[in-house]
mmCIF file of C-alpha atoms and ligand atoms in Angstrom:
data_model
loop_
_atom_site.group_PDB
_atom_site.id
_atom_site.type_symbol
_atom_site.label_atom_id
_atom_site.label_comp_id
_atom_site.label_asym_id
_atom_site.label_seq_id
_atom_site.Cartn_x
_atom_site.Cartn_y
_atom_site.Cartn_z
ATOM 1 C CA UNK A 1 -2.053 -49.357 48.332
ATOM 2 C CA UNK A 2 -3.466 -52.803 47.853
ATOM 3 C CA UNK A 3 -2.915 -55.705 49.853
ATOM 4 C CA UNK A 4 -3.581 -59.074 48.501
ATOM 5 C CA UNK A 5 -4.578 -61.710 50.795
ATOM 6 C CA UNK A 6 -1.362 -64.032 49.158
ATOM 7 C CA UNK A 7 0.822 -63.700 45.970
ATOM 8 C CA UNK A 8 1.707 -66.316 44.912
ATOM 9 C CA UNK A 9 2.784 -64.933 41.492
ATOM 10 C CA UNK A 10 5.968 -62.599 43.276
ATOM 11 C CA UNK A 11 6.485 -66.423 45.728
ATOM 12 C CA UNK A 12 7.131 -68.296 42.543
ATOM 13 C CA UNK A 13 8.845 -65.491 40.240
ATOM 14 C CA UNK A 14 12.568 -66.388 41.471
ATOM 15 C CA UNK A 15 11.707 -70.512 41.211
ATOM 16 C CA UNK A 16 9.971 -70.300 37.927
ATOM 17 C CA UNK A 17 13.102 -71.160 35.890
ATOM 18 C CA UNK A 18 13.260 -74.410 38.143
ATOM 19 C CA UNK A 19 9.428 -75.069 37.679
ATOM 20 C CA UNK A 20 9.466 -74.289 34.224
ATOM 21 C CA UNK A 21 12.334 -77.157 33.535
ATOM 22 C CA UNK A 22 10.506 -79.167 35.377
ATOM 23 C CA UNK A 23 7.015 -78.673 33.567
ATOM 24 C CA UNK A 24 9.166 -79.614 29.957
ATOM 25 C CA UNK A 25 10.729 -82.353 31.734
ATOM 26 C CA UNK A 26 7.912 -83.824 32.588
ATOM 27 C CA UNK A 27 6.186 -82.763 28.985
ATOM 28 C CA UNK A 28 8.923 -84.879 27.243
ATOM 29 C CA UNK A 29 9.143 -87.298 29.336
ATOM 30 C CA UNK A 30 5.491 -87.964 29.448
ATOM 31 C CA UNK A 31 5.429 -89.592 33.390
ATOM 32 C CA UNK A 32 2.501 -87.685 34.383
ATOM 33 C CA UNK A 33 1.419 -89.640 37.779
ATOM 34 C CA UNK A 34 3.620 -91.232 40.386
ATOM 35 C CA UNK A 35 6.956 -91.843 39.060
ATOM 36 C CA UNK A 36 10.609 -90.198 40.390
ATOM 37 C CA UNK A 37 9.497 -87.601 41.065
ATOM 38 C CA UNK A 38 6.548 -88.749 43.494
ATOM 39 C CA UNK A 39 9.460 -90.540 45.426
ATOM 40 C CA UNK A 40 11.480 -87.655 45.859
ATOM 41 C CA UNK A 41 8.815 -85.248 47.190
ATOM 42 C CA UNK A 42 7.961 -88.278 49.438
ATOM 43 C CA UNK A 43 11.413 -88.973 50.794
ATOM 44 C CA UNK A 44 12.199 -85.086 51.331
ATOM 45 C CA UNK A 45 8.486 -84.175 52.920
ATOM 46 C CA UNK A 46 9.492 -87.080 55.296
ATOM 47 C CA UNK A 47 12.548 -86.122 56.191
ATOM 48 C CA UNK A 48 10.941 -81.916 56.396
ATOM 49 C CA UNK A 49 8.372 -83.658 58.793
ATOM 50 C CA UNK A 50 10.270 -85.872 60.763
ATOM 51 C CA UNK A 51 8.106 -88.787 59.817
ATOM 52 C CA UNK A 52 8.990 -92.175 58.948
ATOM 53 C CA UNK A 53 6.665 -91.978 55.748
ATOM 54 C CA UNK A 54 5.261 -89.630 53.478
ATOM 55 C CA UNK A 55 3.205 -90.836 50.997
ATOM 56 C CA UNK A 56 1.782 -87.902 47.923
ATOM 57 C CA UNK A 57 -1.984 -88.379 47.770
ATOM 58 C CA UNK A 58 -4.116 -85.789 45.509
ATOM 59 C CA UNK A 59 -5.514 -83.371 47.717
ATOM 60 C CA UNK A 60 -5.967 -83.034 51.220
ATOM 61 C CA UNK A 61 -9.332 -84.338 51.414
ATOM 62 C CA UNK A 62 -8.206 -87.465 49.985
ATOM 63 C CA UNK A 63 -5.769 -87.777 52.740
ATOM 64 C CA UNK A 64 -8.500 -87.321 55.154
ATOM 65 C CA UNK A 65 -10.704 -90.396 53.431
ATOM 66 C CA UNK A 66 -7.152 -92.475 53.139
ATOM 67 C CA UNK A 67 -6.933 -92.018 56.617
ATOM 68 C CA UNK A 68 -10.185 -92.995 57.927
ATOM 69 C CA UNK A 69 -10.210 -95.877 55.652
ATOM 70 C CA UNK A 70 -6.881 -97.482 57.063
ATOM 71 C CA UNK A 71 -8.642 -97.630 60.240
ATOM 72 C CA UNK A 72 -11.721 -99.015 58.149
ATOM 73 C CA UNK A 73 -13.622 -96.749 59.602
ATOM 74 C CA UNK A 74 -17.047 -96.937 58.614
ATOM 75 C CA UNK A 75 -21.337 -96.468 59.000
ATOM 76 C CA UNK A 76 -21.448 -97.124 62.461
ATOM 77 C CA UNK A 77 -18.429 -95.291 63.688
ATOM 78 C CA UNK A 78 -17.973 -91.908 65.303
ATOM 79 C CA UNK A 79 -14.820 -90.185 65.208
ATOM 80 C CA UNK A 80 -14.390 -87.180 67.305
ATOM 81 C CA UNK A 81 -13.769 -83.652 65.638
ATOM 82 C CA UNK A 82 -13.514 -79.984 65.686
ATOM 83 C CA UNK A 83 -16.764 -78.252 64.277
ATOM 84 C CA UNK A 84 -14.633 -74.779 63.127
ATOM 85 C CA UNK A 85 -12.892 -76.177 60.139
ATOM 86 C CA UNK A 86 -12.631 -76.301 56.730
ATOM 87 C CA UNK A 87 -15.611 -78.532 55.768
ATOM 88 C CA UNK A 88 -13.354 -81.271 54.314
ATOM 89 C CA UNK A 89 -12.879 -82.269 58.094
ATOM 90 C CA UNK A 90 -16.136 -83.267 58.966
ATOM 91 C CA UNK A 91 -17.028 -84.227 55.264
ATOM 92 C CA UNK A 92 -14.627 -86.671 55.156
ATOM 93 C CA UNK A 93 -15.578 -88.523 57.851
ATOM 94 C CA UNK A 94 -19.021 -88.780 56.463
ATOM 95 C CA UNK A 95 -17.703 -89.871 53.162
ATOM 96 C CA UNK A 96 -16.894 -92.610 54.641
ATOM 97 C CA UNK A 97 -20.648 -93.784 56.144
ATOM 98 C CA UNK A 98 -19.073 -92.789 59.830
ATOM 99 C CA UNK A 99 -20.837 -89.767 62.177
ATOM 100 C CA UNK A 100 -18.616 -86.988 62.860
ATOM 101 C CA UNK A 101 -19.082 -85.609 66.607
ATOM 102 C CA UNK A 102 -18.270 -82.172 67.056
ATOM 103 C CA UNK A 103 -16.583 -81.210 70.173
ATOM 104 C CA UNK A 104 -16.482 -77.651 70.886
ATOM 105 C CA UNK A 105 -13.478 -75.676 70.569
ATOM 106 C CA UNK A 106 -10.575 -74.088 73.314
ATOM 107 C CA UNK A 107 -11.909 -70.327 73.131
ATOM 108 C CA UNK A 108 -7.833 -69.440 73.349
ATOM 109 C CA UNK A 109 -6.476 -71.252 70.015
ATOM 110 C CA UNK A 110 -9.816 -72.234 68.598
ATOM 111 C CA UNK A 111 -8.466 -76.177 68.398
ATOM 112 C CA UNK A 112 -10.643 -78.558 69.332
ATOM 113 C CA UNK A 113 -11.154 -78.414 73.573
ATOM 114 C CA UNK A 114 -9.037 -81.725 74.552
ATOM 115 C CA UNK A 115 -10.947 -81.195 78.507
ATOM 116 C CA UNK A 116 -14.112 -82.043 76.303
ATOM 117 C CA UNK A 117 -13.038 -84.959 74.520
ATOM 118 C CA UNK A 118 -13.646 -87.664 76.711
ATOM 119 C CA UNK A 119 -17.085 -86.827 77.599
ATOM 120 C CA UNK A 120 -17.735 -87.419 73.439
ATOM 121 C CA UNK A 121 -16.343 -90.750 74.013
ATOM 122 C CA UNK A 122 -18.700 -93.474 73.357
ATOM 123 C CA UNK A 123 -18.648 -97.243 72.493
ATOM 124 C CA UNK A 124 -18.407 -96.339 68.778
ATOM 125 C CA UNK A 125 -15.788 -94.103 68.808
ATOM 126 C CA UNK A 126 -12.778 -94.957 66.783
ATOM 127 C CA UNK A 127 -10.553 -92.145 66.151
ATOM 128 C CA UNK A 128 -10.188 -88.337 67.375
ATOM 129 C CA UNK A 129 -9.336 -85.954 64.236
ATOM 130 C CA UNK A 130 -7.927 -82.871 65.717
ATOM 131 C CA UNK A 131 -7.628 -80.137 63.883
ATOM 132 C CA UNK A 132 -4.172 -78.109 63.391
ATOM 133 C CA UNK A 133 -6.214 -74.489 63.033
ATOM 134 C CA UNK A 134 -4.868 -71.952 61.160
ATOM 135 C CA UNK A 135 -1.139 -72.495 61.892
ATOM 136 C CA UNK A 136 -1.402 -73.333 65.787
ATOM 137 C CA UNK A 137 -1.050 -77.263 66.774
ATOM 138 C CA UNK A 138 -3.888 -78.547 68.868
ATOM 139 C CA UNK A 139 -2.851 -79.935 72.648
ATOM 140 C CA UNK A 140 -1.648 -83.341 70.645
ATOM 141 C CA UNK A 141 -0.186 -84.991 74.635
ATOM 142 C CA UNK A 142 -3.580 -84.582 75.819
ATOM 143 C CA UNK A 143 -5.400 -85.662 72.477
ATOM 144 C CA UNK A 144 -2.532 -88.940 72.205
ATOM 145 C CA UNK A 145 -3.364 -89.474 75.845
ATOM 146 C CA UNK A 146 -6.411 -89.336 75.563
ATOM 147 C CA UNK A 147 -6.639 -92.297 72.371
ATOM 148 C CA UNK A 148 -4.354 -93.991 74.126
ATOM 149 C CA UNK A 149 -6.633 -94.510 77.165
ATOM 150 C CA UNK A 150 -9.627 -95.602 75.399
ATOM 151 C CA UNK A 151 -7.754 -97.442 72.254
ATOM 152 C CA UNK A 152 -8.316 -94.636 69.469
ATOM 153 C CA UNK A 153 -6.957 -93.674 66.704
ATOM 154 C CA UNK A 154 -5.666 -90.208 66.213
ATOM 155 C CA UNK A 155 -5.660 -88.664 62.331
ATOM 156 C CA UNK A 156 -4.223 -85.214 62.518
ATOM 157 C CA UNK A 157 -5.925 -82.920 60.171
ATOM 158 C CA UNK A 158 -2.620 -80.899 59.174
ATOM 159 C CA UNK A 159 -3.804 -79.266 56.214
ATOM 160 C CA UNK A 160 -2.978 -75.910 57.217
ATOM 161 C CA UNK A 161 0.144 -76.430 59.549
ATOM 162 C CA UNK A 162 2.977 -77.639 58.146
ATOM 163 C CA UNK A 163 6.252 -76.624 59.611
ATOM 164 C CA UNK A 164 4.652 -76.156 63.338
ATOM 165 C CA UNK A 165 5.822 -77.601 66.087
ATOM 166 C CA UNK A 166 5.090 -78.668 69.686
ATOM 167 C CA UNK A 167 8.424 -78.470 71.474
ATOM 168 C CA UNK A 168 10.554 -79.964 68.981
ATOM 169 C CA UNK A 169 7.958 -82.165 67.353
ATOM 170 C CA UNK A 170 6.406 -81.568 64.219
ATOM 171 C CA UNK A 171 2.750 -81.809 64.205
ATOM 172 C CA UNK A 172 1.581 -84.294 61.632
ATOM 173 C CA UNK A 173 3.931 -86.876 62.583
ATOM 174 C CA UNK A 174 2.491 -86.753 66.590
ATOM 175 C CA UNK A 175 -0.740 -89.024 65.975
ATOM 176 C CA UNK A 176 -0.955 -92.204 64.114
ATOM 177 C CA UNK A 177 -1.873 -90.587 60.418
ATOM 178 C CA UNK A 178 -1.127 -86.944 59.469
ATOM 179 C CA UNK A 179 -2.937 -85.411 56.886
ATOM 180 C CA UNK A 180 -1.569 -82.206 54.512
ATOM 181 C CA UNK A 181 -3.054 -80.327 51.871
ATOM 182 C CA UNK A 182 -0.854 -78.269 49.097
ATOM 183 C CA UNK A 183 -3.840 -76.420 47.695
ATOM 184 C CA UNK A 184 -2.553 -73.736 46.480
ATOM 185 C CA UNK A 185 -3.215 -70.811 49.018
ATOM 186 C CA UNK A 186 -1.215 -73.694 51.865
ATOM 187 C CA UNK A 187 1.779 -72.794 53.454
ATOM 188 C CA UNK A 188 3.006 -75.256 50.822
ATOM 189 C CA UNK A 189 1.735 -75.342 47.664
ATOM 190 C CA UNK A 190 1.266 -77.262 44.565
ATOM 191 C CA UNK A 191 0.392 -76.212 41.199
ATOM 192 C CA UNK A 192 -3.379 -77.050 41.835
ATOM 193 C CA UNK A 193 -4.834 -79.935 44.173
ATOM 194 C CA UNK A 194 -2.303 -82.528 45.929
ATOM 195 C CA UNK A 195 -1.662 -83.718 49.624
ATOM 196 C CA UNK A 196 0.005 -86.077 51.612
ATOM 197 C CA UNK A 197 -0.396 -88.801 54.573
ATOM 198 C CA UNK A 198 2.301 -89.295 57.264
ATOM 199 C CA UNK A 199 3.115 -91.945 59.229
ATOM 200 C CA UNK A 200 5.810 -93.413 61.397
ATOM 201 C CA UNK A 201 3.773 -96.594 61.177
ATOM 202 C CA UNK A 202 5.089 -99.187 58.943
ATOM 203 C CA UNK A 203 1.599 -101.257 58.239
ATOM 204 C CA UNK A 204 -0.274 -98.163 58.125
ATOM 205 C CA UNK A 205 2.317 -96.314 55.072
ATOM 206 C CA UNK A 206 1.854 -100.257 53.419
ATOM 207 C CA UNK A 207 -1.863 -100.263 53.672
ATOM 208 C CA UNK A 208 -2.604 -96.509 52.388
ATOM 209 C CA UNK A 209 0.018 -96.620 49.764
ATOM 210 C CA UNK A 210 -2.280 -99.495 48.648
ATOM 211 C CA UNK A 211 -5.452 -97.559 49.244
ATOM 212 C CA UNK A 212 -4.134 -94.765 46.968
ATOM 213 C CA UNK A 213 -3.765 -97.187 44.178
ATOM 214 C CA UNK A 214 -7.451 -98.427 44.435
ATOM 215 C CA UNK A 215 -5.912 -100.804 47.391
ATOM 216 C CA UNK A 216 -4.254 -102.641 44.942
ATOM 217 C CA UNK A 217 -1.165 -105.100 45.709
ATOM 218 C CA UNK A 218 0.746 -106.504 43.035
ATOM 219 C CA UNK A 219 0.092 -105.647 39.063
ATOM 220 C CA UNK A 220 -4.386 -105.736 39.069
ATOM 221 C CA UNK A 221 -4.621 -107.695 42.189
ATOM 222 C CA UNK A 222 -6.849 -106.367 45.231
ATOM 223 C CA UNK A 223 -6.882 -107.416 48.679
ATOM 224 C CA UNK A 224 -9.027 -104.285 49.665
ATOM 225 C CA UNK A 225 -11.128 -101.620 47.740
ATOM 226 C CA UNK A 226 -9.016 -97.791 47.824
ATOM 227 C CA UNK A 227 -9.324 -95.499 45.106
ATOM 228 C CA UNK A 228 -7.667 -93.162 42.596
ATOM 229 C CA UNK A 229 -5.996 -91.096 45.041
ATOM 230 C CA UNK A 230 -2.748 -90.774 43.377
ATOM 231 C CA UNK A 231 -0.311 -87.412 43.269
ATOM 232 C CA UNK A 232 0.456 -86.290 40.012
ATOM 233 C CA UNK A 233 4.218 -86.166 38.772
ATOM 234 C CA UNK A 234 3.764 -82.216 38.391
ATOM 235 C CA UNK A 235 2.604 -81.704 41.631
ATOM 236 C CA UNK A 236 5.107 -83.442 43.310
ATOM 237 C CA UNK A 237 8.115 -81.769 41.286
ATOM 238 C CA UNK A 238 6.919 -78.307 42.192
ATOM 239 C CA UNK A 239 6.380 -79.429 46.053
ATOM 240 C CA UNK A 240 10.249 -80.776 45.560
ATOM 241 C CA UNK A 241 11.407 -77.322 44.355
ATOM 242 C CA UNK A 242 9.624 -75.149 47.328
ATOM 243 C CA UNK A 243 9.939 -77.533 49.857
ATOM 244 C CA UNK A 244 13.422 -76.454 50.774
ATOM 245 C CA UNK A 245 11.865 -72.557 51.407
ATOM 246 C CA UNK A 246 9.204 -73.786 53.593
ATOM 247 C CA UNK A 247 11.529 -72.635 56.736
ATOM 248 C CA UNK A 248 12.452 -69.379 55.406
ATOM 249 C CA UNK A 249 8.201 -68.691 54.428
ATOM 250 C CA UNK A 250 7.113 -69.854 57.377
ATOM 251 C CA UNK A 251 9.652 -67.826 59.246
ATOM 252 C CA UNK A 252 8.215 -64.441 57.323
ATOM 253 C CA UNK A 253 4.756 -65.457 58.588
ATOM 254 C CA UNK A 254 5.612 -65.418 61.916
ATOM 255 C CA UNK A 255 7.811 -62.314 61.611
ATOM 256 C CA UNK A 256 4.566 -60.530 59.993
ATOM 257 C CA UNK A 257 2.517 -61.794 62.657
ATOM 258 C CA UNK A 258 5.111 -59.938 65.477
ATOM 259 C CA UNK A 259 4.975 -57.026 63.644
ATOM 260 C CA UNK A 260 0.417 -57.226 63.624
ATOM 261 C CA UNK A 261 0.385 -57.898 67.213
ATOM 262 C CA UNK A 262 2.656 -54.961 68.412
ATOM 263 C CA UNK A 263 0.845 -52.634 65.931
ATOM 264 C CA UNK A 264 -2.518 -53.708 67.393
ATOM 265 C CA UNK A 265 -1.891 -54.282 70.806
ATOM 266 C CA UNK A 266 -4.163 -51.806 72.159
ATOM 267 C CA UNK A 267 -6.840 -52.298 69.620
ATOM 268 C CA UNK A 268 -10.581 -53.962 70.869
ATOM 269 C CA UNK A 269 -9.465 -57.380 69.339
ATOM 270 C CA UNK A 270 -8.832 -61.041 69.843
ATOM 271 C CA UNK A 271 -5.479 -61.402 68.026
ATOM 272 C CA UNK A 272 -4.338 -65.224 67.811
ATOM 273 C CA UNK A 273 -1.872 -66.525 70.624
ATOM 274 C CA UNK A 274 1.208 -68.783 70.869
ATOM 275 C CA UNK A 275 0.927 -71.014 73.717
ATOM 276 C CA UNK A 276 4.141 -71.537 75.253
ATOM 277 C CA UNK A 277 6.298 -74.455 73.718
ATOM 278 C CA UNK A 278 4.218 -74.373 70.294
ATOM 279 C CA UNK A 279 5.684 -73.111 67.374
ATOM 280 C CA UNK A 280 2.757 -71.206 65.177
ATOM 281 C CA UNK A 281 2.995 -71.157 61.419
ATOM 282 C CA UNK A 282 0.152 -68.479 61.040
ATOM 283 C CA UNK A 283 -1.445 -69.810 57.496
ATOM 284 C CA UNK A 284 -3.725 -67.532 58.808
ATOM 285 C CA UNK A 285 -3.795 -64.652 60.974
ATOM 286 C CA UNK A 286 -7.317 -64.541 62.546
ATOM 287 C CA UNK A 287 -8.166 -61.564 64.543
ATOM 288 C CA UNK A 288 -11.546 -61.496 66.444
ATOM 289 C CA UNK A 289 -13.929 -58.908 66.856
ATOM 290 C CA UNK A 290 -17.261 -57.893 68.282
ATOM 291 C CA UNK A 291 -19.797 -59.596 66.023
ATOM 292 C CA UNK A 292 -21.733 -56.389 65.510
ATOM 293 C CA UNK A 293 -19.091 -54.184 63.775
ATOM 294 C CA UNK A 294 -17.555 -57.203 61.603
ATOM 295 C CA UNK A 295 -19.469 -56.543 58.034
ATOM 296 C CA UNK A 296 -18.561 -52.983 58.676
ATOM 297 C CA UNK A 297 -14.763 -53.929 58.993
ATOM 298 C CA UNK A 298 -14.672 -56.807 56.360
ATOM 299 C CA UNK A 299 -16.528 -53.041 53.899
ATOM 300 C CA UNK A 300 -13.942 -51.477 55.043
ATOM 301 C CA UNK A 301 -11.183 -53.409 54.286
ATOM 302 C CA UNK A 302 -12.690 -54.542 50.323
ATOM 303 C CA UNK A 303 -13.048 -50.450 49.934
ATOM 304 C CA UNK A 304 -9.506 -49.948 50.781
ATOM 305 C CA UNK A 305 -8.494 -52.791 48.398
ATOM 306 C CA UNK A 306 -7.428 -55.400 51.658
ATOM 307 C CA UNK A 307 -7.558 -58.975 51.038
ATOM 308 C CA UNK A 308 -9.050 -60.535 53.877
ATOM 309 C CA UNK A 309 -11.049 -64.274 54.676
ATOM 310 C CA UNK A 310 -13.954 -65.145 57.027
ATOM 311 C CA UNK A 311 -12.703 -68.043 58.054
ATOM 312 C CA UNK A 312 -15.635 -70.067 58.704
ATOM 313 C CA UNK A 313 -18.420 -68.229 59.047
ATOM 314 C CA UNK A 314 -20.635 -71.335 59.978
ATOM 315 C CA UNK A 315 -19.286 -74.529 62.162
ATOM 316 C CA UNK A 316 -19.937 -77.328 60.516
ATOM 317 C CA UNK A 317 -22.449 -78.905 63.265
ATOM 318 C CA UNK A 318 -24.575 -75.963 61.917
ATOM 319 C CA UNK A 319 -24.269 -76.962 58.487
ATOM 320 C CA UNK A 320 -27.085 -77.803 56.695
ATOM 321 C CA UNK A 321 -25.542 -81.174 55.689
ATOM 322 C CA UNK A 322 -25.234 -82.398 59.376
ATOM 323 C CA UNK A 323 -28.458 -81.537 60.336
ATOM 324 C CA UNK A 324 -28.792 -85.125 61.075
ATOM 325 C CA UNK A 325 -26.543 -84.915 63.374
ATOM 326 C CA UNK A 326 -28.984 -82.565 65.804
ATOM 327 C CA UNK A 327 -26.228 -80.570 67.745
ATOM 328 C CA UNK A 328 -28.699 -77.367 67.706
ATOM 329 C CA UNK A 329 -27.523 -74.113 68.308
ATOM 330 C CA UNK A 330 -25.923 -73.088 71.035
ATOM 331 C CA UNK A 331 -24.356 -76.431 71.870
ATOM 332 C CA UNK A 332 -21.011 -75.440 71.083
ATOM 333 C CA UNK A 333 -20.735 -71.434 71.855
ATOM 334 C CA UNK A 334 -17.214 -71.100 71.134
ATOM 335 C CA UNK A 335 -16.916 -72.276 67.811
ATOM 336 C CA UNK A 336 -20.277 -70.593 67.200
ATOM 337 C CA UNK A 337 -18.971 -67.298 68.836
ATOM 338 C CA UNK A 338 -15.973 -67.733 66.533
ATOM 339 C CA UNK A 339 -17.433 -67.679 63.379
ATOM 340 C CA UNK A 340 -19.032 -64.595 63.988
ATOM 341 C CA UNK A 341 -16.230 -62.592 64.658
ATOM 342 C CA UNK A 342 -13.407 -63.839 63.167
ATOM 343 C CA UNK A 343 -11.174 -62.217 59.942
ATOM 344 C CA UNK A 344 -8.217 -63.561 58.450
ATOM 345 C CA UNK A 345 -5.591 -60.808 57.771
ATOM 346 C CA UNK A 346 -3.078 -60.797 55.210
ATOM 347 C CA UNK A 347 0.301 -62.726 56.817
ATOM 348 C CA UNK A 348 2.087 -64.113 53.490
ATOM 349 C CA UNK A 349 5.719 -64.518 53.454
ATOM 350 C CA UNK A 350 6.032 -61.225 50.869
ATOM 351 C CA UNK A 351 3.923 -58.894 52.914
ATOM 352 C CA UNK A 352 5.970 -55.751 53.590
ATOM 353 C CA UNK A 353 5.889 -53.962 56.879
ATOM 354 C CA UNK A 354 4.396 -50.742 54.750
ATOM 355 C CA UNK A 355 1.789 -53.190 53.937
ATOM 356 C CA UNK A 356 0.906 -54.340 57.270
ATOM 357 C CA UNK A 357 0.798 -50.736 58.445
ATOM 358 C CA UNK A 358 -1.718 -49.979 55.764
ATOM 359 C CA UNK A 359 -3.757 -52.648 56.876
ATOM 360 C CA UNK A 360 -3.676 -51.780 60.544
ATOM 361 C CA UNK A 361 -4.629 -48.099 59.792
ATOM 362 C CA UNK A 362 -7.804 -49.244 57.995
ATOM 363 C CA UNK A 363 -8.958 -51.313 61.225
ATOM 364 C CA UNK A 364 -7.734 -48.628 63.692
ATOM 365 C CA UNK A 365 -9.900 -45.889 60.997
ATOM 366 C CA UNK A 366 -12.762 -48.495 61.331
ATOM 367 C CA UNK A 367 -12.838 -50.153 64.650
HETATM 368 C C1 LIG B 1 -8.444 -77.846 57.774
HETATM 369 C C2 LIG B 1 -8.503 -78.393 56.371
HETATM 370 N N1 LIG B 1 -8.747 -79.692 56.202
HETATM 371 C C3 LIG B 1 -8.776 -80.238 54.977
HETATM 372 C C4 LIG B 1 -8.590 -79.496 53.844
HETATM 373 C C5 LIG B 1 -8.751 -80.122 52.505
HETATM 374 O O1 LIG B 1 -7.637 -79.997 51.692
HETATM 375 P P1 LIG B 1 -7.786 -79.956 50.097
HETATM 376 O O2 LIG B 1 -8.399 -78.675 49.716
HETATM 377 O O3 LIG B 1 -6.369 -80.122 49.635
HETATM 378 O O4 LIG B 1 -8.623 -81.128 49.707
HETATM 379 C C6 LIG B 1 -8.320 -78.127 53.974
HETATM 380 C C7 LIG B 1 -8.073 -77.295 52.777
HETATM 381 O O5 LIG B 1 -8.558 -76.273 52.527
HETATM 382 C C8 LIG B 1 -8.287 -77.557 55.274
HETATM 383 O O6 LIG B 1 -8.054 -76.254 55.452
#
């Protein structure tokens, strides 16, 4: 039996009707960017988020840079980030002419180490970009503390943790800025690139709803430079229609993920945690093994037809890109250690228990 590392064909098939009226709505209609349907996907994501304001940007990357720039951060400024990431983290902040300074990670949930923050802290800092990894929140009282103490901003990289929660408090909407992605292999996702800020922040949702329109202010006038960061009418309408199953999907992950950690418990492997009082979303579930029988599992699991991710196999302070930046090797041994041995199983919210058995017999066969 296969086991694909998402499907979002079968997640769609019972909303395609919906989608599909949508798509000719929009076909006839001709609104292809902004519009109604921008505002409704912005007034229901802030309500699903608890957030003051959502406002539909196109990817999550651009969220990132519309972030940074409402803090005009710029060449110059450091901002304070996790190095095991998705490289639109750290790119981002060099996009905009600032120095990313990675901060190794908490060996437990692989978020950025909040005890190693303030140490990074220098006279050019200007924000701290946690990291929401792979459905866990990062320790956002310590972070907000922390930026509170030494004037900071805080710009929550969300992309991949929508839904989670530290007590009752949705990450995203716990710093200034949140930032979401709805590529489509996200816990919510579009029909191709779009993403959102949040903020509970009135002058902040003014100033990037601005930036996302090349910072303009009324009909072609421009206090300050932004860009074409706009969400697409499309985008937004589909987000509208799954946004309402969000719950139920991310409830599915987390039932798959039970189901994984019972069925491996005794296996030699670092399965992901749920710190008490955090609510994990698992958009991925990242196992950890030794380093030296990885390729041999990752074989494995392509012969026996297992989607699976290496999710990152090199921290971004090793990147060739940030050379620059001179954080050599061995600097930051957990996020180095991680990205040897980690592998993201499949945890979708249509996984089957007969699939996750399947996959669990090919890692007990192997390991
Ligand atoms: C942690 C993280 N940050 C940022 C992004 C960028 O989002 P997008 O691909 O929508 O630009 C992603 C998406 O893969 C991500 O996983």
């Amino acid at each position: 039996m296969s086991v694909p590392i998402l499907d979002l064909t079968a997640l769609h098939a019972p909303l395609a009707d919906q989608m599909r009226d949508v798509f000719n709505e929009i076909l006839t209609t001709s609104q292809f960017v902004l519009g109604k349907h921008a505002a409704d996907f912005e007034a229901a994501l802030a309500q699903a988020c608890d957030c003051k304001h959502a406002i539909g940007v196109s990817s999550g990357t651009d969220a990132l840079i519309i972030a940074l720039m409402a803090y005009d951060i710029k060449a110059g400024d450091e901002v304070i980030s996790s190095p095991f990431t998705f490289f639109a983290t750290g790119g981002s902040i060099a996009r905009v002419g600032a120095t990313p300074i990675f901060v190794d990670i908490d060996p437990v949930t692989m978020n950025l180490d909040s005890e190693l923050i303030e140490e990074a802290i220098t006279p050019n800092t200007k924000a701290i970009m946690p990291v929401h990894i792979f459905g866990h929140p990062a320790n956002m009282d310590r972070i907000n503390a922390i930026a509170k103490k030494h004037n900071l901003a805080v710009i929550e990289d969300n992309a991949q943790s929508i839904g989670a929660k530290i007590g009752d408090k949705q990450v995203g909407s716990i710093g200034d800025i949140g930032c979401l992605s709805f590529y489509p292999t996200k816990n919510l996702s579009g029909c191709g690139d779009a993403g959102a800020v949040l903020t509970n922040d009135d002058t902040l949702a003014e100033k990037m709803t601005s930036l996302r329109l090349h910072g303009q202010i009324g009909q072609y006038q421009h206090k300050i430079i932004g860009g074409n960061f706009r969400i697409d009418a499309l985008h937004a309408a589909i987000l509208n229609i799954k946004l309402p199953h969000l719950p139920q999907w991310n409830e599915a992950r987390r039932r798959n993920a039970q189901l994984y950690k019972h069925k491996l418990a005794d296996m030699p492997i670092t399965l992901p945690v749920e710190l008490d009082g955090y609510t994990h979303v698992y958009h991925q579930y990242t196992i950890r093994v030794d380093a030296n029988k990885r390729d041999g599992l990752t074989t494995a699991l392509k012969e026996n037809g297992i989607g699976f991710g290496v999710f990152y196999p090199t921290p971004l302070h090793q990147q060739e890109c940030f050379k620059y930046l001179n954080q050599d090797q061995g600097r930051l041994p957990h996020s180095e250690d991680a990205s040897k041995r980690c592998i993201s199983l499949p945890v979708h919210p249509l996984l089957t228990e007969d699939q996750i058995d399947e996959v669990c017999a090919v890692i007990k066969g192997h390991l």
